[in-house]
Short mmCIF file of C-alpha atoms in Angstrom, two decimals:
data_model
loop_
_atom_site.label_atom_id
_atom_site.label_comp_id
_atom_site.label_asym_id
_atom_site.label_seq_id
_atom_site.Cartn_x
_atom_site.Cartn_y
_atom_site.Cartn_z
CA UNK A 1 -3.33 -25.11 -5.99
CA UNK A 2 -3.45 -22.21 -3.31
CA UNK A 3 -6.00 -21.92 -0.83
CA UNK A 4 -7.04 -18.29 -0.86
CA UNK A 5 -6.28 -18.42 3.14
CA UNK A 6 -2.40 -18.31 2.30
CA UNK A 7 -3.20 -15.10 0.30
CA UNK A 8 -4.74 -14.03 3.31
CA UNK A 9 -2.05 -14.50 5.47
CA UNK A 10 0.80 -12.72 3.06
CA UNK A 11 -2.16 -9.77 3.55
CA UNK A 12 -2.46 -10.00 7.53
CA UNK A 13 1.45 -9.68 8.08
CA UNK A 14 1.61 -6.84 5.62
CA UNK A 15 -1.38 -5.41 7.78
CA UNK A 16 0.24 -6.18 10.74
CA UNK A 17 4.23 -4.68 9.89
CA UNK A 18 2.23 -1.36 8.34
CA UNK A 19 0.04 -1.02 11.64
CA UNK A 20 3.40 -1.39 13.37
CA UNK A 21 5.30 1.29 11.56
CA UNK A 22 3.21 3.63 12.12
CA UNK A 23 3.05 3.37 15.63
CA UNK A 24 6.40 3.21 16.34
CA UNK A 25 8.31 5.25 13.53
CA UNK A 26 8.30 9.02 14.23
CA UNK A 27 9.59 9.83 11.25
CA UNK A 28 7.47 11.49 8.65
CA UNK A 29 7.70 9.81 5.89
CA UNK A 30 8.80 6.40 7.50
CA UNK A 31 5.15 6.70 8.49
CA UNK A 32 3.59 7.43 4.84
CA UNK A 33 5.72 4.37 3.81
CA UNK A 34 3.75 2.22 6.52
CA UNK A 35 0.60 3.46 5.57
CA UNK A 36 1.33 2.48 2.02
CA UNK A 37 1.92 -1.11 3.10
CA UNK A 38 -1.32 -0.67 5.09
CA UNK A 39 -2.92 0.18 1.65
CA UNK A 40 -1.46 -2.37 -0.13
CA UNK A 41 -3.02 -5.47 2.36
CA UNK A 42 -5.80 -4.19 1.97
CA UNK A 43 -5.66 -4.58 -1.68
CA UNK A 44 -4.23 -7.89 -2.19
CA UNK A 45 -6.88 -8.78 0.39
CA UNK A 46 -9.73 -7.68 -2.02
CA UNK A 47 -8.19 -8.66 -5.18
CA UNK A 48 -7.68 -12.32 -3.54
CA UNK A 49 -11.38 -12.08 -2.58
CA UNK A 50 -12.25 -10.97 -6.08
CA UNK A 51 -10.27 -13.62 -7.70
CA UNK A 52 -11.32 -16.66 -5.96
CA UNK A 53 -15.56 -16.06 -7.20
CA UNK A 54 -16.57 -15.82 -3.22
CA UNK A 55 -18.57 -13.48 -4.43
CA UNK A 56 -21.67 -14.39 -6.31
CA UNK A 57 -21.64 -14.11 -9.52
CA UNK A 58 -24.71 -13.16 -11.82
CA UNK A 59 -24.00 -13.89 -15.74
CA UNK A 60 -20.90 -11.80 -15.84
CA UNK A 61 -17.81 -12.19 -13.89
CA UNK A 62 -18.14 -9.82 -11.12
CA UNK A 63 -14.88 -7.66 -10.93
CA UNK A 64 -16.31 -4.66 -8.54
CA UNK A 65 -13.23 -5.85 -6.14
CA UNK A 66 -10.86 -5.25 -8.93
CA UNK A 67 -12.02 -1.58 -9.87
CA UNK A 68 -12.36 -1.06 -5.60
CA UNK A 69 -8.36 -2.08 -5.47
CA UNK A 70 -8.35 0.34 -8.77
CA UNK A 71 -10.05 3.25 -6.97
CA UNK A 72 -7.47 2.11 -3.92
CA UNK A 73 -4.03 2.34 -6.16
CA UNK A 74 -5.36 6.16 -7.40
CA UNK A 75 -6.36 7.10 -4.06
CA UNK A 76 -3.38 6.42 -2.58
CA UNK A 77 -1.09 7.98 -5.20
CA UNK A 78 -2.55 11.58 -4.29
CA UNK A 79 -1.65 10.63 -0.44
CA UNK A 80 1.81 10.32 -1.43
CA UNK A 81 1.90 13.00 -3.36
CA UNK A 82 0.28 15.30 -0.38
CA UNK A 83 1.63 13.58 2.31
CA UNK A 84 5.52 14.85 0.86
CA UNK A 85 4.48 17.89 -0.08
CA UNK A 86 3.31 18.14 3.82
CA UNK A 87 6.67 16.99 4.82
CA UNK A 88 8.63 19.28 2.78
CA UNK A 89 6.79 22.16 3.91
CA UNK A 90 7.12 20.79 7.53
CA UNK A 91 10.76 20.81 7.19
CA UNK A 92 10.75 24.28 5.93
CA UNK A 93 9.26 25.67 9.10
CA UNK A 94 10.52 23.24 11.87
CA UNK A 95 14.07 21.93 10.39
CA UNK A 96 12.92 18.73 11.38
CA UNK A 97 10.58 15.54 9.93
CA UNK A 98 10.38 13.86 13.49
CA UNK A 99 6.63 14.41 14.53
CA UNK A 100 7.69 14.48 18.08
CA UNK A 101 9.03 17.27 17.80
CA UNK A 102 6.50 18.74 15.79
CA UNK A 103 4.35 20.26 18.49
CA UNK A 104 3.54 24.32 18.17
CA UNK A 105 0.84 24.97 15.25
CA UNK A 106 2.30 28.25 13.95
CA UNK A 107 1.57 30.22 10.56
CA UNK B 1 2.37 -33.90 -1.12
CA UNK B 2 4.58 -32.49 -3.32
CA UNK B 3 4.99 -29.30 -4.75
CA UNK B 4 4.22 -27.85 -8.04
CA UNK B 5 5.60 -24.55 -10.15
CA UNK B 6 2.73 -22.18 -8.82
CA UNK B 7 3.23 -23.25 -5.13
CA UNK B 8 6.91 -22.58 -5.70
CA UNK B 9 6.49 -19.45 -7.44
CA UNK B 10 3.79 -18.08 -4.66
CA UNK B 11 6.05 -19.11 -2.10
CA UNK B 12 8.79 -17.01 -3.32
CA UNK B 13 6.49 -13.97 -3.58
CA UNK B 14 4.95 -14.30 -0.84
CA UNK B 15 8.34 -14.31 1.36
CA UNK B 16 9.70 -11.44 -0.96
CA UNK B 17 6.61 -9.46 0.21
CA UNK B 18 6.71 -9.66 3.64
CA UNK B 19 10.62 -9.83 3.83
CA UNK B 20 10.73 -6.68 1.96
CA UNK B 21 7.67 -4.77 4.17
CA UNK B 22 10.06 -5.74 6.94
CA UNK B 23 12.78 -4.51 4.99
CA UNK B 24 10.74 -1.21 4.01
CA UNK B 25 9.82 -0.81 7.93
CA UNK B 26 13.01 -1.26 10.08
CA UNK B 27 15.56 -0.14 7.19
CA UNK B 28 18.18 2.44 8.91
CA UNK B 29 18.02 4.05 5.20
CA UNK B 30 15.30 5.88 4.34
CA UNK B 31 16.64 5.84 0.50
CA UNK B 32 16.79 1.84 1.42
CA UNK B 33 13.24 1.67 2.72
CA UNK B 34 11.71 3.42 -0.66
CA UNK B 35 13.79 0.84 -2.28
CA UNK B 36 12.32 -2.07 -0.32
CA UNK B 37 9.22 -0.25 -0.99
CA UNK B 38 9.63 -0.72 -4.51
CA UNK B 39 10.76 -4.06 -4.50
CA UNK B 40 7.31 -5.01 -2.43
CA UNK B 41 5.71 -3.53 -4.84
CA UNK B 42 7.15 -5.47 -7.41
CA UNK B 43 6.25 -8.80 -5.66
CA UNK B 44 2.70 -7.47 -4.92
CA UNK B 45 2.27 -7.32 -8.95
CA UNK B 46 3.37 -11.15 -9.23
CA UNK B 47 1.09 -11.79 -6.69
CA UNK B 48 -1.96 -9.82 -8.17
CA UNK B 49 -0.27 -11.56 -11.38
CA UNK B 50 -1.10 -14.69 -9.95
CA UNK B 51 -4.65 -14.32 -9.07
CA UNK B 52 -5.57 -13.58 -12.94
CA UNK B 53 -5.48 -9.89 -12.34
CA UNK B 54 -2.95 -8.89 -14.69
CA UNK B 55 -3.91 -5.56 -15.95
CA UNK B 56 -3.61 -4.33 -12.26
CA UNK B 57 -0.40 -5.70 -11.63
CA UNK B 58 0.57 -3.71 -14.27
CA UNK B 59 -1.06 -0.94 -13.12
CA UNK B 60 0.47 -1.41 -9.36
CA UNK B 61 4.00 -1.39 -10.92
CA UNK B 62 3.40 1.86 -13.09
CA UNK B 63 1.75 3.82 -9.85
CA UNK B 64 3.61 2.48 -7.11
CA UNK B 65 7.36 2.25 -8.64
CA UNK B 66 7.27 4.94 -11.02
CA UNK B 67 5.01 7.49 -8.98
CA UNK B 68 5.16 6.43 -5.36
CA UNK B 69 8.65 5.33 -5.13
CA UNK B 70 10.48 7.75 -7.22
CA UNK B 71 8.25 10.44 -5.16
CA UNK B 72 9.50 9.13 -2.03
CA UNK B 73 13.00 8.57 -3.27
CA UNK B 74 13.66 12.65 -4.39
CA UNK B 75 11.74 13.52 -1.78
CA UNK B 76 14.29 11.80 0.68
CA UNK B 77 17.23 13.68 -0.99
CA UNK B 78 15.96 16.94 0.39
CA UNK B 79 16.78 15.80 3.86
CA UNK B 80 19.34 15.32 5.91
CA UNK B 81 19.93 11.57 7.20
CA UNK B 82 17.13 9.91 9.29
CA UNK B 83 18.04 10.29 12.95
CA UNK B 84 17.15 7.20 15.07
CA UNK B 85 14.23 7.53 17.34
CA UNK B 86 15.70 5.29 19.91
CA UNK B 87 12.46 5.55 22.19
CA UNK B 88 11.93 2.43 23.91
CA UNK B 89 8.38 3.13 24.70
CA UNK B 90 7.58 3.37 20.73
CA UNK B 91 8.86 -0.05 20.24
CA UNK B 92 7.00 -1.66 22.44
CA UNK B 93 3.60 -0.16 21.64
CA UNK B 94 4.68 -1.25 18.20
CA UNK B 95 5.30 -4.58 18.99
CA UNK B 96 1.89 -4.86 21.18
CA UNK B 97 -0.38 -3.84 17.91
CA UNK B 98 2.00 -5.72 15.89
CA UNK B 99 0.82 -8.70 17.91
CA UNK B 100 -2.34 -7.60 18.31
CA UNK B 101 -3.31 -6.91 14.87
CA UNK B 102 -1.77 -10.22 13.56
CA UNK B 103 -3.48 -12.31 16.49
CA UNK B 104 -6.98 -10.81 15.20
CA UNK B 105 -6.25 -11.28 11.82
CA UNK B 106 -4.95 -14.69 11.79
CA UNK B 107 -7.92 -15.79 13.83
CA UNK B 108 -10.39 -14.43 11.88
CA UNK B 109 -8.92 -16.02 8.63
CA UNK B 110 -8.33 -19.69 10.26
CA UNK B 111 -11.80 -19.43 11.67
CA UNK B 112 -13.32 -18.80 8.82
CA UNK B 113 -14.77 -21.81 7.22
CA UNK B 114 -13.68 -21.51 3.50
CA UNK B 115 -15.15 -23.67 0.88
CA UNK B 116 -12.79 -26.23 0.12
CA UNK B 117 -11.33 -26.36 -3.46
CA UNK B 118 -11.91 -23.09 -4.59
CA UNK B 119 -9.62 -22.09 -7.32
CA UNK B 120 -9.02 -18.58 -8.67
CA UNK B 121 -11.40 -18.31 -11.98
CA UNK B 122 -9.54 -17.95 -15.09
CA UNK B 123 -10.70 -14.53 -17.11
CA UNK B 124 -9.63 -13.54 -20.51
CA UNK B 125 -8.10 -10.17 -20.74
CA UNK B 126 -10.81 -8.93 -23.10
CA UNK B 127 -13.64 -10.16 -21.15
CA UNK B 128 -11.43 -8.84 -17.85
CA UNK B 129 -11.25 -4.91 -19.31
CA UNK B 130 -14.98 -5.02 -20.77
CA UNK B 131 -16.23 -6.09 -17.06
CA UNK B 132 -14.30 -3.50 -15.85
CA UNK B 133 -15.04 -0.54 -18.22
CA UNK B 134 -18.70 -1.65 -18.08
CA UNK B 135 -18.62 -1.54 -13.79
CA UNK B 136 -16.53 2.20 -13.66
CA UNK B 137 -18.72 3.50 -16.25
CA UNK B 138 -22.32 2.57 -15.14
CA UNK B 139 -22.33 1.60 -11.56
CA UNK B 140 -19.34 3.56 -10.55
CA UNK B 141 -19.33 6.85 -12.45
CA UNK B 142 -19.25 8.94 -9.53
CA UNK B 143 -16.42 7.41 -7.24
CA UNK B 144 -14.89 7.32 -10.90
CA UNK B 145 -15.36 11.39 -10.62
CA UNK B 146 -14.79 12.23 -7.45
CA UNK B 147 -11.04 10.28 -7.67
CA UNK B 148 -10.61 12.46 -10.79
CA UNK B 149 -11.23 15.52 -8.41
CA UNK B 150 -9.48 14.26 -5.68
CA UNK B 151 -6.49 13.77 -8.09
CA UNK B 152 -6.79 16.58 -9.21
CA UNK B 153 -6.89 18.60 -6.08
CA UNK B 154 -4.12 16.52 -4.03
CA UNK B 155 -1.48 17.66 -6.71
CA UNK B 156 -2.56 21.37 -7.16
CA UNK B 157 -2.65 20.78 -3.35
CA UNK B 158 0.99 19.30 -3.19
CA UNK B 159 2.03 22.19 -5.18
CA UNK B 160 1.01 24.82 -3.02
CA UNK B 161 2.11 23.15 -0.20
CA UNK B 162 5.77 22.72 -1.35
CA UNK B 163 6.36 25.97 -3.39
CA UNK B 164 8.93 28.56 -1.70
CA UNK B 165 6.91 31.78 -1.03
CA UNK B 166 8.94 35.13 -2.32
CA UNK B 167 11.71 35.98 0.38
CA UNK B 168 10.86 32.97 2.14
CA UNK B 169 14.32 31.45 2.18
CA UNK B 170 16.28 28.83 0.28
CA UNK B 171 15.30 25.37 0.92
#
């Protein structure tokens, strides 16, 4: 049997290696990837919560952490999907992904 | 205390998913880090898997490796190869909220006082998609509507965004 702590954990270092992707990638979507792995601790986080009944339940199972990590997955779909878009339109103006160098706001 | 097949088979999971964040963070590739992506992914459905949660798992693999990843992945061919940063200053502000955020996190979990024995409650799939269907339809129907919209938006958004205007240039 697995204490729901160990789940926990797996979620913390995912937390942790996303949190320090994005603050020391610069590269565009190098940082999208972190904050996908962000996402996804924070998911396995609720689902574990979910899982384990620490919340009370009232005649029926309740699942709201399940259809959160739901809302969560879809959510973070259409980030990916705007978050390349960005970068391919970035690279279109600047020749480059590197935020660094990204620095002039220009039509 | 010995071991038994689940503590083996969460063991295994649990090292794929953090070996393969790392994997997905430092990679040199960025084709290679959408792979370990993917394969984190994976392990993050065995995982959800695990905890009785089986329709998402199934739902993490279809959104995350065949919409995320494979996004990601063509997206990556459009550009040239991934020049290092090579900043010294980045890596170590990554490395102090590395530490920081796993020193918080930690702490908070192993001072927690967690009720001993808890096991994950067994749900039957019918029972499982009944709950759900009955919580997105009548106490979430408009987070339920607003991610439609937002859905919706984000890829008529990401279309705009990435079309070539007329005369613009080739891409």
């Amino acid at each position: 049997m697995i204490p729901i702590s160990y789940y926990m954990f797996v979620s913390a270092a995912l937390m942790a290696l996303g949190v320090y992707g994005l603050v020391s990638k610069r590269n565009f979507i190098r940082m999208l990837i972190s904050i996908e792995i962000i996402l996804n601790a924070a998911n396995l986080n609720l689902i574990a919560l979910t899982s384990y009944g620490i919340y009370p339940r009232i005649g029926s199972p309740d699942l709201g952490g399940h259809v959160m990590a739901m809302f969560i997955i879809g959510v973070a779909a259409a980030e990916a999907a705007v978050g390349l878009a960005l970068a391919v339109s970035i690279y279109r103006t600047y020749r480059t992904i590197n935020v660094r160098e990204i620095r002039k706001l220009r039509g | 205390m010995s071991l038994s097949v689940n503590d083996l088979i969460f063991g295994s999971l649990a090292i794929a998913t953090v070996a393969a964040a790392v994997a997905a963070v430092e990679a040199k590739n960025l084709v290679r880090a959408a792979t370990s992506l993917m394969i984190m992914s994976i392990s993050l459905a065995g995982l959800y898997y695990m905890l009785n949660a089986g329709y998402l798992s199934a739902f993490q693999i279809a959104v995350y490796v065949g919409a995320v990843v494979s996004l990601i992945l063509f997206t990556v061919m459009l550009f040239p190869p991934d020049e290092p940063s090579g900043k010294l200053s980045d890596d170590i502000a990554g490395v102090l909220s590395f530490v920081m955020v796993l020193i918080a996190l930690v702490m908070m979990i192993v001072e927690t006082a967690w009720i001993a024995g808890v096991r994950p409650v067994p749900i039957e799939p019918e029972v499982w998609s009944r709950t759900v269907s009955s919580l997105l339809l009548e106490r979430y129907p408009v987070p339920l509507l607003v991610l439609a919209l937002t859905l919706a938006a984000a890829f008529i958004g990401a279309i705009t965004l990435a079309k070539t205007e007329k005369g613009e240039g080739e891409f």
